[in-house]
Coordinates of C-alpha atoms in Angstrom, one line a residue:
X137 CA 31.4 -49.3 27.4
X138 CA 34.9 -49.0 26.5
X139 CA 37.0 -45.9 28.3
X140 CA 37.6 -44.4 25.3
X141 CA 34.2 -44.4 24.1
X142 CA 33.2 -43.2 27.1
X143 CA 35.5 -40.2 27.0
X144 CA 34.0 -39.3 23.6
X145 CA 30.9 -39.4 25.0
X146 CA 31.6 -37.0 27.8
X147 CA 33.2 -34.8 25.1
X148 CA 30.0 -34.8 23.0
X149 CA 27.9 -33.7 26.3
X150 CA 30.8 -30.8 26.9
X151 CA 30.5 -29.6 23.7
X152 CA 26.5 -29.5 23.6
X153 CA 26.7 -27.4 27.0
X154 CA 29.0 -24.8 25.9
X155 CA 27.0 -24.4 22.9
X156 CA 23.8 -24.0 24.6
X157 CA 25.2 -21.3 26.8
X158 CA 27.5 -19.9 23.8
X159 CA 24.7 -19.2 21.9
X160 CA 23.5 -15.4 20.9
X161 CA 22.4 -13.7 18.2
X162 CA 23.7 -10.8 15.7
X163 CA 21.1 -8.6 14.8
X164 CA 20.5 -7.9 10.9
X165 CA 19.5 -4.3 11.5
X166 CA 16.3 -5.4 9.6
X167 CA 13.5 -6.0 11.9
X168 CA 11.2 -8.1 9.7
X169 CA 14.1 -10.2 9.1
X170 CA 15.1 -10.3 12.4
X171 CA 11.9 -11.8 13.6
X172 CA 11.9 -14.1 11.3
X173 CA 15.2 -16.0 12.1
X174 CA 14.2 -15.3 16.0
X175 CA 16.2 -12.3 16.9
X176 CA 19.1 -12.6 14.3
X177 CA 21.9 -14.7 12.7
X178 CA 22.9 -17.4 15.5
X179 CA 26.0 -17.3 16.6
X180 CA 28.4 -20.4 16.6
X181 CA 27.3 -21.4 13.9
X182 CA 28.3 -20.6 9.5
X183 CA 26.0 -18.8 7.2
X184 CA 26.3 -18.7 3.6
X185 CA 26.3 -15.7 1.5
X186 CA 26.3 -16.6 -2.5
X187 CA 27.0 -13.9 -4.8
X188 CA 25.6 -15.0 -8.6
X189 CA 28.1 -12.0 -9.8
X190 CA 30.9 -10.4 -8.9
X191 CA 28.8 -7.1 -9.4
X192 CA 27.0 -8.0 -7.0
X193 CA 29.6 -8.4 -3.7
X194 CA 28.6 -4.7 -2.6
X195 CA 24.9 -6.3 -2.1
X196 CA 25.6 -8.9 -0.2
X197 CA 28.5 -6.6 2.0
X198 CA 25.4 -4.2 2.6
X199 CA 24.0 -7.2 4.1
X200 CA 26.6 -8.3 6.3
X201 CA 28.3 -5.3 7.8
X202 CA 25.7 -4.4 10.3
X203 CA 26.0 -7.9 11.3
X204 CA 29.6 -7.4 11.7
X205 CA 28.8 -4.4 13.6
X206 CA 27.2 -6.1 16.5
X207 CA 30.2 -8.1 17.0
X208 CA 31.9 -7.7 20.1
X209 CA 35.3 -9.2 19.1
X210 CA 37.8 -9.0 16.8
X211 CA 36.9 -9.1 12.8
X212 CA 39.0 -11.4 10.6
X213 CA 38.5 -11.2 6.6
X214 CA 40.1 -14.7 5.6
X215 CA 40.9 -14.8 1.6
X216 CA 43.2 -16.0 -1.1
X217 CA 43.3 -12.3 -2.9
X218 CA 44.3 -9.3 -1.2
X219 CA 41.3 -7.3 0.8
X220 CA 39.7 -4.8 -1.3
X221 CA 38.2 -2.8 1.7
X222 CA 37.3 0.7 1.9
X223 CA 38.7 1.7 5.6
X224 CA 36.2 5.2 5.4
X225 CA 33.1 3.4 4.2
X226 CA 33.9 0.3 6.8
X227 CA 34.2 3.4 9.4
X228 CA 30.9 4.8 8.2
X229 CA 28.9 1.4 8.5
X230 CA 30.2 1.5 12.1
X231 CA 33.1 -1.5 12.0
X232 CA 35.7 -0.4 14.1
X233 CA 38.9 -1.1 12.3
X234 CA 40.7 -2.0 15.3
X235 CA 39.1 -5.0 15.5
X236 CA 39.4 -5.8 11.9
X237 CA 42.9 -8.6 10.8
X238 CA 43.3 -9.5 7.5
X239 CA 44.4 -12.5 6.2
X240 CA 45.9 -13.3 2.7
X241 CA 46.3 -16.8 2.1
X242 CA 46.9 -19.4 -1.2
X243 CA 43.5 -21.3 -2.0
X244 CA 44.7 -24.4 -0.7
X245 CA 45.3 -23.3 2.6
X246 CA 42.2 -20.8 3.0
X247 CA 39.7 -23.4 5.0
X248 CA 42.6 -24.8 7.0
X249 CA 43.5 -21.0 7.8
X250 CA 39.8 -20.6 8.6
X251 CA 39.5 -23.3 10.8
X252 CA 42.3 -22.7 12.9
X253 CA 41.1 -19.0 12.9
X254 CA 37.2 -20.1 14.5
X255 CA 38.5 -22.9 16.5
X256 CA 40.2 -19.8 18.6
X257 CA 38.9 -18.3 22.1
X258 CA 38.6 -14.9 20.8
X259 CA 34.5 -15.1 20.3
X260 CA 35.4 -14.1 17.0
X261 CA 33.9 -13.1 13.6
X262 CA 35.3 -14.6 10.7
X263 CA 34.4 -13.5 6.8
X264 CA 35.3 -16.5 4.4
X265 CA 36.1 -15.2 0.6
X266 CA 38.0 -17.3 -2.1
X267 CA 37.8 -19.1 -5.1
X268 CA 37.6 -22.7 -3.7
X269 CA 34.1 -24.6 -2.9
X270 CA 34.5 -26.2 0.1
X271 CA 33.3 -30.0 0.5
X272 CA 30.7 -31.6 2.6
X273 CA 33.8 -32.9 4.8
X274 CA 35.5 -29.6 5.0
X275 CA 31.9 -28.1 6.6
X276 CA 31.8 -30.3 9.2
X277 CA 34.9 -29.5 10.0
X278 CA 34.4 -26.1 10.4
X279 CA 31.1 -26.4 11.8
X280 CA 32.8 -28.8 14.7
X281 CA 35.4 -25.7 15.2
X282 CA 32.2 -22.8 15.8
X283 CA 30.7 -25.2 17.6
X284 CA 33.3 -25.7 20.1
X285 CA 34.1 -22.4 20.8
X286 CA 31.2 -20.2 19.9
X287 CA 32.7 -18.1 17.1
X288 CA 30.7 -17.2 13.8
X289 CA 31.7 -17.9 10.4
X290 CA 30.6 -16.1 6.8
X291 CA 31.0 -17.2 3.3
X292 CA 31.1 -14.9 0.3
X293 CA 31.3 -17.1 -2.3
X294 CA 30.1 -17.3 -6.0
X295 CA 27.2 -19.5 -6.7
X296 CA 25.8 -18.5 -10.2
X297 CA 22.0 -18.3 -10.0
X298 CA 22.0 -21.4 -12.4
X299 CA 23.0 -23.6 -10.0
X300 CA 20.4 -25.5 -7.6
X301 CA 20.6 -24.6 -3.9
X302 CA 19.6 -27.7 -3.0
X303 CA 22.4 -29.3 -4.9
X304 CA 25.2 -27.1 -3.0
X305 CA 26.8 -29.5 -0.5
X306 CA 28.0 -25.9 1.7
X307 CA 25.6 -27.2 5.3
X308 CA 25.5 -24.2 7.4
X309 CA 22.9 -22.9 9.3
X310 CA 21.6 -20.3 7.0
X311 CA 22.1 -20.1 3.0
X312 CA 21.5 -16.4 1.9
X313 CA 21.3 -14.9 -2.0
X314 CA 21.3 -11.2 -1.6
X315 CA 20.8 -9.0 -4.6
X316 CA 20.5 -5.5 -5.6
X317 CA 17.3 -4.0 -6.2
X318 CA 16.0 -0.8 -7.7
X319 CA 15.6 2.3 -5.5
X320 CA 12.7 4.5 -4.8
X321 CA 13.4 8.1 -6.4
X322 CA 12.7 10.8 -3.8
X323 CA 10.7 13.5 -5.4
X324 CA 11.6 17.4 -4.1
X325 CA 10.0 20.6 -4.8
X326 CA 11.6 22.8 -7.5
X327 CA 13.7 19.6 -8.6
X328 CA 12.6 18.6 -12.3
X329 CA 14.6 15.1 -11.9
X330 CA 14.4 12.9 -8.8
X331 CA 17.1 11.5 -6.6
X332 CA 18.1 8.2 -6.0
X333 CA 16.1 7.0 -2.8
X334 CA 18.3 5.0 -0.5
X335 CA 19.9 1.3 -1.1
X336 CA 17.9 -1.5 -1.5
X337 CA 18.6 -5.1 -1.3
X338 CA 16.6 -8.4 -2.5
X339 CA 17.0 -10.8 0.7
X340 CA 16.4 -14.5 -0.4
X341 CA 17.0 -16.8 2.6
X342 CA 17.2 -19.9 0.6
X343 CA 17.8 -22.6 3.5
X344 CA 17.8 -21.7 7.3
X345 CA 18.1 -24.3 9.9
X346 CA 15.4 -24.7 11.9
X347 CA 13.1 -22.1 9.7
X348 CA 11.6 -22.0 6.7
X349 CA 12.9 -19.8 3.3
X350 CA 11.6 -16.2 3.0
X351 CA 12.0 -13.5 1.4
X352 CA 12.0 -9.4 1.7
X353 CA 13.1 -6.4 0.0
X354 CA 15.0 -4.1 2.4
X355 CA 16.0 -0.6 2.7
X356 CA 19.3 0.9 3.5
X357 CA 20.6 3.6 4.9
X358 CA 24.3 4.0 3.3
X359 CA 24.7 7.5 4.6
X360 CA 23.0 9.8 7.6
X361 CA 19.8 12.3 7.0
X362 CA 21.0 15.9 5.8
X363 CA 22.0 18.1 8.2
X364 CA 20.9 21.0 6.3
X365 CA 18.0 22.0 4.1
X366 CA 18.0 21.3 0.2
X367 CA 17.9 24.5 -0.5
X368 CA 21.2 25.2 1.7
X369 CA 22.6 22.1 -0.3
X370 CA 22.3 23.5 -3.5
X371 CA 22.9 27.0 -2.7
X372 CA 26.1 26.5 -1.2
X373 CA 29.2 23.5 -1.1
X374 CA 27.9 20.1 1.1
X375 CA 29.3 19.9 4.2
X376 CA 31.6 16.9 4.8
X377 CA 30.5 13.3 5.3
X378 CA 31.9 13.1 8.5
X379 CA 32.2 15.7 10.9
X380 CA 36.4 16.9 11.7
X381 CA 37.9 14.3 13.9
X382 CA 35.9 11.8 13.4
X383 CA 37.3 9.8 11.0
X384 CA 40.4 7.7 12.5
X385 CA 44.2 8.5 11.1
X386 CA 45.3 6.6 8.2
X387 CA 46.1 3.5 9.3
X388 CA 46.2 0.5 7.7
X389 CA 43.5 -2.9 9.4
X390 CA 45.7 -5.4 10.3
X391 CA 47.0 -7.6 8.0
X392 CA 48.8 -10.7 8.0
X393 CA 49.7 -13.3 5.0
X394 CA 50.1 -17.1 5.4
X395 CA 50.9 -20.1 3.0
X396 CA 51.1 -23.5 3.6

């Protein structure tokens, strides 16, 4: 065996060892599905997220916020359009938006950004959301980056529903279709209509490394249980959604734009 292929190999074992004692898990908030993929997403690893229309981004962000959430480093939303984030309802889900960058790049620079972005020591998180479809090669690429270092990657990316899953080249470890459902009305005394009943999402894991598809309809919970009675609530003006002080000062995430 030559010295350089022998050097490769040793690489190859290095890399296997820091993965095995890089990896974790990110919790979904969802127990059932939780269980299912054996505690959570795996970190180190990319997950897919297809969204069949853009109507349907809040659905799959409902999905991956809590995830985000359980992150214990810094938060970077990689994209070739400006961040359209809500800083009050990312404070509500419980990001912390000192951890959270921003990155505005042109398409043809997004995965490269993203690569050199998860390739980094940070034990990072890193949201994926552009135009461009990345390539068998361009995966591996990235997956060899996560690897490496133990970050996790996300893509957000538009898949209509007419397109075969098994015909999408994207290989990461878990292929997701997330989709609103309808609610459950809540029903109240003296109320002739009902109200909406809480969020609920249709969870399709399509293709999950190591498992096997599934699929569940999930509840939830956008906002936190009344603090008063109905009849208060009607009677008189609602209190705030957040108690004084407890939203942070205006302050933009970080942001930072890069072209090739």
């Amino acid at each position: 065996m030559t010295t350089d292929a022998l050097a490769r190999l040793r690489e190859q074992v290095r890399r296997l060892e820091r993965r095995d004692s890089q990896t974790d898990t990110l919790a979904t908030g969802h127990s059932a599905v939780d269980t299912h993929l054996g505690g959570g997403l795996r970190t180190g690893s990319l997950h897919d997220f297809l969204i069949s229309d853009p109507l349907e981004r809040g659905a799959s962000l409902a999905m991956l916020l809590p995830i985000l959430k359980e992150g214990r480093g810094p938060i970077f939303w990689i994209s070739d359009t400006p961040a359209e984030l809500n800083a009050c309802g990312l404070h509500q889900s419980g990001v912390s938006l000192e951890r959270l960058v921003c990155i505005e790049t042109d398409p043809a620079s997004l995965l490269s950004v993203a690569e050199d972005v998860l390739r980094g020591p940070e034990r990072a998180l890193a949201v994926i959301t552009g135009s461009h479809v990345p390539s068998l090669k361009e995966i591996r690429r990235l997956n060899l980056a996560v690897e490496a270092s133990g970050n996790t990657g996300f893509f957000l990316r538009l898949a209509p529903l007419t397109r075969a899953p098994g015909k999408d080249p994207c290989a990461c470890a878990t292929h997701w279709r997330i989709l609103s459902h309808p609610s459950a009305p809540r029903f109240f005394p003296g109320l002739a209509m009902p109200l909406p009943g809480s969020r609920r999402l249709s969870a399709a894991l399509l293709r999950g490394r190591g498992g096997r598809p599934a699929h569940w309809i999930l509840d939830c919970t956008d906002h936190a249980p009344l603090s008063r009675s109905l009849d208060a609530l009607l009677a008189h003006r609602a209190p705030p959604a957040l108690p004084p002080g407890r939203l942070p000062g205006r302050q933009a995430p970080g942001r930072a734009r890069t072209s090739a």
